[in-house]
PDB file of C-alpha atoms in Angstrom:
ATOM      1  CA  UNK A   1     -15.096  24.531  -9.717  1.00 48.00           C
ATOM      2  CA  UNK A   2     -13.866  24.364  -6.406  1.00 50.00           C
ATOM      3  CA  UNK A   3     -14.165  27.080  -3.551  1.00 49.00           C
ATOM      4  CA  UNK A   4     -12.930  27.233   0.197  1.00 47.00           C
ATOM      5  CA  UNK A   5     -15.583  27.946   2.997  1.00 47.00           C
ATOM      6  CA  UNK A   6     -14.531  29.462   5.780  1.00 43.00           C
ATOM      7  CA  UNK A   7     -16.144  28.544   9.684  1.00 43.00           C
ATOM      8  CA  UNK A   8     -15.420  30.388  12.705  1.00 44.00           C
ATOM      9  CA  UNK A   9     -14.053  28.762  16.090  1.00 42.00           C
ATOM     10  CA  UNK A  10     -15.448  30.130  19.354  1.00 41.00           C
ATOM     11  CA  UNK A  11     -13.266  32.607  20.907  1.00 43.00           C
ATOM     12  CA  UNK A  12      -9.891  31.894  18.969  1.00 41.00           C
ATOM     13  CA  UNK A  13     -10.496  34.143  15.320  1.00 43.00           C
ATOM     14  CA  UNK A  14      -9.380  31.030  13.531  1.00 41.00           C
ATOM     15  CA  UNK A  15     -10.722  29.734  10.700  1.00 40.00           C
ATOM     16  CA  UNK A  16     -11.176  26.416   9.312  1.00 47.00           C
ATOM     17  CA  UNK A  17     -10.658  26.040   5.472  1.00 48.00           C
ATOM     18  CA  UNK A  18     -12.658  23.499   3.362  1.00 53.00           C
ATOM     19  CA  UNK A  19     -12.587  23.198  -0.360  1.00 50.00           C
ATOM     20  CA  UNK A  20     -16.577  22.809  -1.646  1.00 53.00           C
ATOM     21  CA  UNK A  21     -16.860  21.032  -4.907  1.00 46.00           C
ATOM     22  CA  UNK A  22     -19.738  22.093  -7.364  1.00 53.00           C
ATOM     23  CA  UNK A  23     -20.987  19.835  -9.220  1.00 52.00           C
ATOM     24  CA  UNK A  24     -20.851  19.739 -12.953  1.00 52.00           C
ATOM     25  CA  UNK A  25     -22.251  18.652 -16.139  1.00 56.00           C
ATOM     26  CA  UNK A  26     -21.307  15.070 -17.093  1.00 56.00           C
ATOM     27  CA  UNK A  27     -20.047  14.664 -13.268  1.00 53.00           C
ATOM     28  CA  UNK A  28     -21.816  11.620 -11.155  1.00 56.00           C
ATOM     29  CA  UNK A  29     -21.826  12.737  -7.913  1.00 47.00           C
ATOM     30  CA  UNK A  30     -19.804  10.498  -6.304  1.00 49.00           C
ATOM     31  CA  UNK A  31     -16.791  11.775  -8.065  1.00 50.00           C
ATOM     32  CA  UNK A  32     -17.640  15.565  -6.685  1.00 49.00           C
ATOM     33  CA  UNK A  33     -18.156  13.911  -3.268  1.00 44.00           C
ATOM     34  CA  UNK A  34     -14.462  12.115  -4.091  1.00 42.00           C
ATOM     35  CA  UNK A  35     -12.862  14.450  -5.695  1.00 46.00           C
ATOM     36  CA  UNK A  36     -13.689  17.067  -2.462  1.00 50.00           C
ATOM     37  CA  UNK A  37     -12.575  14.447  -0.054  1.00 54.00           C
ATOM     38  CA  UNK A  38      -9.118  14.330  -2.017  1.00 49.00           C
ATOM     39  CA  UNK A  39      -9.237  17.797  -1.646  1.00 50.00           C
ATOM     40  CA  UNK A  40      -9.421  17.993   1.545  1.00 55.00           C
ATOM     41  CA  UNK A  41      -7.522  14.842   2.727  1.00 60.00           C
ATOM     42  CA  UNK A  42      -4.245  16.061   4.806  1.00 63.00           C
ATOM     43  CA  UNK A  43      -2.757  13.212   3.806  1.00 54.00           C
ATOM     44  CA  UNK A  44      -2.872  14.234  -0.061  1.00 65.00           C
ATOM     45  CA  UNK A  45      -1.702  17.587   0.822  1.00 74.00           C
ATOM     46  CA  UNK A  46       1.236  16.254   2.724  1.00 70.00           C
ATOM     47  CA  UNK A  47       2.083  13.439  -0.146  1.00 65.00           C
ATOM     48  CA  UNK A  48       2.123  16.745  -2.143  1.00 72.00           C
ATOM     49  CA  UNK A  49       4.634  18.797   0.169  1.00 72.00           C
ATOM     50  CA  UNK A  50       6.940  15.809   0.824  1.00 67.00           C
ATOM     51  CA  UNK A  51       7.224  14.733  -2.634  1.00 64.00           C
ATOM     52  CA  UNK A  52       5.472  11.256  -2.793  1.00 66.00           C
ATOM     53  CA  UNK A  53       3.653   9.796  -5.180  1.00 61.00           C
ATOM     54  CA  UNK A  54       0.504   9.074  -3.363  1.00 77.00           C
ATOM     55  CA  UNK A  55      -1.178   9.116   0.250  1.00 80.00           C
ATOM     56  CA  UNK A  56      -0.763   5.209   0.281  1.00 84.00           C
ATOM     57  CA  UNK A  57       3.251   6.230   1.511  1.00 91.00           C
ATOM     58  CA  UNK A  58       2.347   6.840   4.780  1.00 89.00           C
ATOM     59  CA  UNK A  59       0.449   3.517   5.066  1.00 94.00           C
ATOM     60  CA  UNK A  60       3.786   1.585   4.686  1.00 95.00           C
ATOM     61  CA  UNK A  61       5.328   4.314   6.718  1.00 94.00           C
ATOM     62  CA  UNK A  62       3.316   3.897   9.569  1.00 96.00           C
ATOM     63  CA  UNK A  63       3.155  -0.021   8.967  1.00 97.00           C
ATOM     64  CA  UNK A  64       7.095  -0.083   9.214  1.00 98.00           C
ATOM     65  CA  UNK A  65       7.528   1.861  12.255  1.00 97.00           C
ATOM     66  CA  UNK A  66       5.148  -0.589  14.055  1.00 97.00           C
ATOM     67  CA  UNK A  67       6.951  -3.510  13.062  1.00 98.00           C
ATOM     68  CA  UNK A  68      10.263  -2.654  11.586  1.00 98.00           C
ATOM     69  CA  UNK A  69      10.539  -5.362   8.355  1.00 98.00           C
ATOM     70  CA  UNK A  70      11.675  -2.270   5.834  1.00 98.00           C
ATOM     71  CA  UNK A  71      15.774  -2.185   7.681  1.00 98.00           C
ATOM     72  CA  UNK A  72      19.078  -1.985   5.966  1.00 98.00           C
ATOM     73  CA  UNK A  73      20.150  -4.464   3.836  1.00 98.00           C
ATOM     74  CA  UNK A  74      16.329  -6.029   3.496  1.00 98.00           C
ATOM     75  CA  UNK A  75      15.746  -7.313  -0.357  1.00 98.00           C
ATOM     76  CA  UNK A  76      11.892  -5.879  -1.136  1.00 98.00           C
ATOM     77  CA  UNK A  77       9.645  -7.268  -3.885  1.00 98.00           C
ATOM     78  CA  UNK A  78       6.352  -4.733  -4.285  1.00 98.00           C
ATOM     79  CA  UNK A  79       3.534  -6.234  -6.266  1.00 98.00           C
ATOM     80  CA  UNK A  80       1.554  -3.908  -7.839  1.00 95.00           C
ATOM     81  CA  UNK A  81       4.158  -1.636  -7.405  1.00 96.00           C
ATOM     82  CA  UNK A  82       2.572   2.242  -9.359  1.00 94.00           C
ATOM     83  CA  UNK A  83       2.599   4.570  -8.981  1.00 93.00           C
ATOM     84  CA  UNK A  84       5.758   3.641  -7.218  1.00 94.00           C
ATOM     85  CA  UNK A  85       4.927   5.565  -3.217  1.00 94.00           C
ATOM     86  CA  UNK A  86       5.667   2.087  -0.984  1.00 97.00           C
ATOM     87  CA  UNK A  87       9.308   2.017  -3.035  1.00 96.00           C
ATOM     88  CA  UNK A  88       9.450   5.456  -2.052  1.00 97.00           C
ATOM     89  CA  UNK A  89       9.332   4.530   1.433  1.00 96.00           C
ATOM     90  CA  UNK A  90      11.666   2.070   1.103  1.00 98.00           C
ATOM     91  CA  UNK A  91      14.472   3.485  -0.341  1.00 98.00           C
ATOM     92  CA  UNK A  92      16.226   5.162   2.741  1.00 97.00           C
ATOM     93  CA  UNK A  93      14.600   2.726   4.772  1.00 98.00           C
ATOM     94  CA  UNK A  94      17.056  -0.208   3.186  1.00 98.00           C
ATOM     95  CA  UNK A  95      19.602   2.236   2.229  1.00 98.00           C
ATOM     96  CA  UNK A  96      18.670   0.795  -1.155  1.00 98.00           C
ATOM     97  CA  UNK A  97      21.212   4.291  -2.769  1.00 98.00           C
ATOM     98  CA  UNK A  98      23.797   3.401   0.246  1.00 97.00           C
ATOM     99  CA  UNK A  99      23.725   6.732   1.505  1.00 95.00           C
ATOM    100  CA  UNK A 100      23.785   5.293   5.348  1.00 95.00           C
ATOM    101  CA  UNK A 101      27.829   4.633   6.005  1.00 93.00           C
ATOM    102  CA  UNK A 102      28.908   1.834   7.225  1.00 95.00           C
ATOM    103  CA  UNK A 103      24.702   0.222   6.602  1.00 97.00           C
ATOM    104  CA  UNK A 104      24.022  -2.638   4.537  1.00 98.00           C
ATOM    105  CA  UNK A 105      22.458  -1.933   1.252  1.00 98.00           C
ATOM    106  CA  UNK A 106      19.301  -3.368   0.760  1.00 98.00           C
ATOM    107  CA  UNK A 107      17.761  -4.332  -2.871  1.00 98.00           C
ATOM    108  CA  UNK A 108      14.235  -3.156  -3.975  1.00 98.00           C
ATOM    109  CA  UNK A 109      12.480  -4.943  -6.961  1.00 98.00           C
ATOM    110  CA  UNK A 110       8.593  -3.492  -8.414  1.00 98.00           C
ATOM    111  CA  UNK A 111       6.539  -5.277 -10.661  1.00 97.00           C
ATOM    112  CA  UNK A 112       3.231  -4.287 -11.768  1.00 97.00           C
ATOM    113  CA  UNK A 113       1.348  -4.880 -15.027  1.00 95.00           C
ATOM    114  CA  UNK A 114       2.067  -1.311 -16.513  1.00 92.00           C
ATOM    115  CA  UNK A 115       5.222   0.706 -16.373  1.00 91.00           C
ATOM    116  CA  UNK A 116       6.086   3.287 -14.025  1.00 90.00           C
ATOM    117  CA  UNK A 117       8.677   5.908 -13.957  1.00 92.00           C
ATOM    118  CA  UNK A 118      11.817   5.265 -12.891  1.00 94.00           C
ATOM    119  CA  UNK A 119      12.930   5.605  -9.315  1.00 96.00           C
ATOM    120  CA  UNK A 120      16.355   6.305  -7.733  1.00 97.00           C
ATOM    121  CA  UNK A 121      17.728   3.042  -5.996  1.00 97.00           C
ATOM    122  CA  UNK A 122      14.755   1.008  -7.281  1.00 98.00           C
ATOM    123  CA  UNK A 123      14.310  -1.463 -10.140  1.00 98.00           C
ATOM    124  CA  UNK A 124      11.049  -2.027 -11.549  1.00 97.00           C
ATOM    125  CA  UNK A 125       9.459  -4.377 -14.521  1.00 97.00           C
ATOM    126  CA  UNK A 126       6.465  -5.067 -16.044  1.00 97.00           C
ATOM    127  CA  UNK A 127       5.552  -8.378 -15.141  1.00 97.00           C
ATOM    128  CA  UNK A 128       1.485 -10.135 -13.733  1.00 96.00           C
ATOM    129  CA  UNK A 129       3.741 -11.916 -10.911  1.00 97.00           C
ATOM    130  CA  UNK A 130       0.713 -14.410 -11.708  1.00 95.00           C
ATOM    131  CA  UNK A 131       2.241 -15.607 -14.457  1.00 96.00           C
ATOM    132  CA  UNK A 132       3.939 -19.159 -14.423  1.00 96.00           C
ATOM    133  CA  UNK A 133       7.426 -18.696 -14.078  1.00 97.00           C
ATOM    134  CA  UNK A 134       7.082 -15.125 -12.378  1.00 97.00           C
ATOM    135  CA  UNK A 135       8.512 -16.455  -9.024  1.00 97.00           C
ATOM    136  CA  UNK A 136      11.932 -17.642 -10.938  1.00 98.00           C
ATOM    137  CA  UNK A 137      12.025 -14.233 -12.660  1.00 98.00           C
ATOM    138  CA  UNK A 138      11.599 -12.298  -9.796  1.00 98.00           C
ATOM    139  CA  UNK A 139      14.031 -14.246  -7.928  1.00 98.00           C
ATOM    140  CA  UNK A 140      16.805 -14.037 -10.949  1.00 98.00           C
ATOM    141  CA  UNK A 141      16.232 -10.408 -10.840  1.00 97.00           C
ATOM    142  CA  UNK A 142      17.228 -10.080  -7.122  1.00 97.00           C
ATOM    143  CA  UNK A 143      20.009 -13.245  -6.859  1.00 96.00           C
ATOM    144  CA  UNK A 144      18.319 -14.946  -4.432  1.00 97.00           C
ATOM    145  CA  UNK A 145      15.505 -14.846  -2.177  1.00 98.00           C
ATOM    146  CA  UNK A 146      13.257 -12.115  -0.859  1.00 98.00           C
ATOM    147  CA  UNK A 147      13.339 -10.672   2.740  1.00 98.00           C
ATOM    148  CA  UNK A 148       9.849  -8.401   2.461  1.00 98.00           C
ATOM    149  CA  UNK A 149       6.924  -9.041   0.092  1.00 98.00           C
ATOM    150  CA  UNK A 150       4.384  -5.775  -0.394  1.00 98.00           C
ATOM    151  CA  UNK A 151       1.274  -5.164  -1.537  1.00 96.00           C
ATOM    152  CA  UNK A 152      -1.002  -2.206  -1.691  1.00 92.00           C
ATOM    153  CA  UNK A 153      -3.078  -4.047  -4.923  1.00 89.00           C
ATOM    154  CA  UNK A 154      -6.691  -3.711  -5.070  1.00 77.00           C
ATOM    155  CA  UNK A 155      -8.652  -5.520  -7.852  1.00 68.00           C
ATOM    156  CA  UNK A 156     -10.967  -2.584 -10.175  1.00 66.00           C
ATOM    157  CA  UNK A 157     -13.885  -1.679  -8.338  1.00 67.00           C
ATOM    158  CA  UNK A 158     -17.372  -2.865  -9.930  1.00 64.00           C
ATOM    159  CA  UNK A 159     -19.394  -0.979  -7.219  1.00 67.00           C
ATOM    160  CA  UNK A 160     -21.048  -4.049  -5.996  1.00 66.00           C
ATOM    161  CA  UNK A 161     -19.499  -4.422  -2.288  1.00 71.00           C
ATOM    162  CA  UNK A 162     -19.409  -8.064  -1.606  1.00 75.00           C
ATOM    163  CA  UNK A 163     -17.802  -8.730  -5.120  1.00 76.00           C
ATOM    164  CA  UNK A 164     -14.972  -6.082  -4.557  1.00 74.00           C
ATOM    165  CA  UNK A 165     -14.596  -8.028  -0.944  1.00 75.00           C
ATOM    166  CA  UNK A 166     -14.198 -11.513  -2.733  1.00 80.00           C
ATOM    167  CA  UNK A 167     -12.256 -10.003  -5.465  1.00 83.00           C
ATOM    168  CA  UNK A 168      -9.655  -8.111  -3.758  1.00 83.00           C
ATOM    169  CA  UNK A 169      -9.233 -11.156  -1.011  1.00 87.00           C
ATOM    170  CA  UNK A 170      -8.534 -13.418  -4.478  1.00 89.00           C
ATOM    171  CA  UNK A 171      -5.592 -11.024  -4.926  1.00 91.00           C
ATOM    172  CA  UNK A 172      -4.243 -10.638  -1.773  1.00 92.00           C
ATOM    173  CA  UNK A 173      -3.943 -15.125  -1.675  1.00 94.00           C
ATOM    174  CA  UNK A 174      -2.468 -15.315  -5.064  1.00 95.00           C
ATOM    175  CA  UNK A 175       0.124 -12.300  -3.843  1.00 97.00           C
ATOM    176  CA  UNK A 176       1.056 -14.885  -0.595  1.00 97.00           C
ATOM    177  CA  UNK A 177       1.417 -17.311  -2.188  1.00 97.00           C
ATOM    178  CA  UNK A 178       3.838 -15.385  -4.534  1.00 98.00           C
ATOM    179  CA  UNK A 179       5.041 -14.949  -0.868  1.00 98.00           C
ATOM    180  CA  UNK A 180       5.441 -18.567  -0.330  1.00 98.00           C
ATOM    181  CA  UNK A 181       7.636 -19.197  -2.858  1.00 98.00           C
ATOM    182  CA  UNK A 182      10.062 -16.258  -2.955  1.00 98.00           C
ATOM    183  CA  UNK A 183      10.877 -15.151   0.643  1.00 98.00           C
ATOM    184  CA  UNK A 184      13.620 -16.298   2.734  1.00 98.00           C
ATOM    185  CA  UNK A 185      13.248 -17.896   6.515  1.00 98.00           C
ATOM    186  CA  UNK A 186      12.448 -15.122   9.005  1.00 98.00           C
ATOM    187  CA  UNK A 187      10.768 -13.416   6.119  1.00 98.00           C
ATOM    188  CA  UNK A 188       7.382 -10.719   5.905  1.00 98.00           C
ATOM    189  CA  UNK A 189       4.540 -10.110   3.971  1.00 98.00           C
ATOM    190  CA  UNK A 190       2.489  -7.153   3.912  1.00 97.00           C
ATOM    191  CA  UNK A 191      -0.759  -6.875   2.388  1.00 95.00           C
ATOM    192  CA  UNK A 192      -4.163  -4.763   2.024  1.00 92.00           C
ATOM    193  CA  UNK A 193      -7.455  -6.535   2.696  1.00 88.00           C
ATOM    194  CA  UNK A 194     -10.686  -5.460   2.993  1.00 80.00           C
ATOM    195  CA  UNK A 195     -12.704  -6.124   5.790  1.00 72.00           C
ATOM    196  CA  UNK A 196     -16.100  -8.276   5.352  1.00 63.00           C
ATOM    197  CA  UNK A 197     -16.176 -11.932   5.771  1.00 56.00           C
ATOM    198  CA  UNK A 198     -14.041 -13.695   3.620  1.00 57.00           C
ATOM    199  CA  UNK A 199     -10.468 -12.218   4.993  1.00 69.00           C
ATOM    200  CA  UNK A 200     -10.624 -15.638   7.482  1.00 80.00           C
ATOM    201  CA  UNK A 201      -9.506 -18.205   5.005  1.00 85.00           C
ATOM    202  CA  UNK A 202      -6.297 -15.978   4.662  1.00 89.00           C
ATOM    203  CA  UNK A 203      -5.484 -15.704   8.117  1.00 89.00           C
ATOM    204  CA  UNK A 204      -5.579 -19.197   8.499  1.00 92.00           C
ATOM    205  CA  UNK A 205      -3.059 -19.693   5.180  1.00 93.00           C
ATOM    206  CA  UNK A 206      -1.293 -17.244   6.698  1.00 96.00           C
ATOM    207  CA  UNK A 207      -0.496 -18.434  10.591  1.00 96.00           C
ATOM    208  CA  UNK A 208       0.164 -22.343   9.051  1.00 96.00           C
ATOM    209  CA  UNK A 209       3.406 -20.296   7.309  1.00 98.00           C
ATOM    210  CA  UNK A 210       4.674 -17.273   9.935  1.00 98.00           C
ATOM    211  CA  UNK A 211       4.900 -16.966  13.400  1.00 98.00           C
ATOM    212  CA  UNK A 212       2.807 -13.956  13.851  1.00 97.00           C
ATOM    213  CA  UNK A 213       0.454 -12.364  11.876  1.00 96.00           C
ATOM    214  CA  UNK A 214      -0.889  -9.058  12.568  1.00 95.00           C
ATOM    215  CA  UNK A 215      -4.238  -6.949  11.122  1.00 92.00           C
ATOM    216  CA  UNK A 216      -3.754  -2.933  11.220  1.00 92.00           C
ATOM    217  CA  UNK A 217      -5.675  -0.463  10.058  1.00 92.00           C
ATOM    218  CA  UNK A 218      -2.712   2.998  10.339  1.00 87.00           C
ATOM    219  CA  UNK A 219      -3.948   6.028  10.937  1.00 87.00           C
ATOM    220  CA  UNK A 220      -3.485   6.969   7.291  1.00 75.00           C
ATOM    221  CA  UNK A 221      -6.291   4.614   5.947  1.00 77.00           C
ATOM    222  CA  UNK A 222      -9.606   6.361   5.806  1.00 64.00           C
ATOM    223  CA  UNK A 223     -11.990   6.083   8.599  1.00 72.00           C
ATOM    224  CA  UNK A 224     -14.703   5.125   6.203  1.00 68.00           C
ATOM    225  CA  UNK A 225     -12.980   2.427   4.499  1.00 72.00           C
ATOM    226  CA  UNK A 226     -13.013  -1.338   4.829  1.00 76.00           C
ATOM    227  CA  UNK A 227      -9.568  -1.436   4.191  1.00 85.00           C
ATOM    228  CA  UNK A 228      -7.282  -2.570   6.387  1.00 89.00           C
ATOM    229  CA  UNK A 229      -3.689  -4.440   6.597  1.00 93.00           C
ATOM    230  CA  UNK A 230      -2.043  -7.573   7.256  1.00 94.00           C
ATOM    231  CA  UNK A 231       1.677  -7.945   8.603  1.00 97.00           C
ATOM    232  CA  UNK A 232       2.801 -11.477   8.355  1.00 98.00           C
ATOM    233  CA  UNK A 233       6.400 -12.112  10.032  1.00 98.00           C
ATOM    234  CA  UNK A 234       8.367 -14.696  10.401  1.00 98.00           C
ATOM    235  CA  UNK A 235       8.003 -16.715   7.860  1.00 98.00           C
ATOM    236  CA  UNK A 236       8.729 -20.365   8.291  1.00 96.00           C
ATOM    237  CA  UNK A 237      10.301 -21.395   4.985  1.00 88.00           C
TER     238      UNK A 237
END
């Protein structure tokens, strides 16, 4: 059960309101201590209010209006695309539904090993884009190349930390190199990492095929996580 605690603020008669988890039978703690920080995350509330499938919008969100890759016209590939909040993003962003007159409209593929539901102005398949032949597919389903290539994957956690690290860095290579073969000249690929040792490797992939790279951490990625994000632009063909 959850309940709200109230604290006083010094001289102002406002109060802050925090939802308290109790624990319960057959509950490990860590998912009270996660499911009260989901609670209580503003960012989950406001996914909630604005209609989004997740917190991780505002990641791309904030991503985008640093460096500006989601405009009109822009063809989008998102890896690992469920529960579908990046395409969410990017629909207006694109103009993917051509509701911006006189805009180009931009194209917005997902793929992701289970099936999501459907999205206005998005297409989405089930497809492990690590398949042979995925690149082809991808690029049959859009007519040509790519523009932007997303990802907001993260491999299943096994609670050991370095593993996770190695694991989730595996992911994030065989998603640019995905990259590599499907994006046009001039094009970007976004990406979560996680911080811890092994993110180096990338970077160096990454700056032998774009002209800048970039690591962010937005203000919509948890304080206490390792994750953060890469922004690779300009991509060299």
């Amino acid at each position: 059960m959850a309940k709200k605690t109230t604290k006083g603020t010094s001289g102002r008669g406002q109060r802050d309101l925090r939802v308290r988890v109790k624990s319960a039978r057959g509950r490990k703690y860590s998912s009270t201590l996660w499911l009260e920080r989901q609670l209580n995350d503003p960012y989950v509330k406001r996914a909630q209010v604005e209609g989004f499938r997740g917190r991780a919008a505002f990641k791309i969100m904030e991503l985008d209006d640093k460096f500006r890759f989601l405009v009109p016209g822009a063809r989008v590939v998102d890896l690992g695309c469920a529960p579908g909040g990046w395409m969410q993003v990017a629909v207006p962003r694109v103009n993917s539904l051509g509701e911006k007159s006189g805009k180009a409209i931009g194209t917005i593929l997902g793929v992701d090993l289970q099936e999501i539901e459907a999205l206005a102005g998005c297409e989405t398949h089930t497809l492990d884009f690590m398949e042979d032949g995925a690149d082809d597919k991808v690029k049959a389903w859009l007519g040509g190349q790519a523009d932007v290539v997303m990802s907001d994957m993260a491999a299943s956690s096994s609670g050991h930390k370095q593993t996770d690290h190695l694991k989730i860095m595996a992911l994030c290579e065989a998603a640019a190199y995905f990259a590599f073969d499907v994006l046009a000249e001039g094009g970007t690929f976004v990406a979560k990492v996680l911080a811890g040792g092994a993110e180096g490797d990338l970077q160096k992939l990454l700056k032998q095929k774009f002209e800048k790279v970039h690591h962010v951490k937005p203000p919509s990625s948890r304080s206490d996580s390792s994750e953060k994000f890469v922004v690779a632009t300009g991509f060299r063909g």
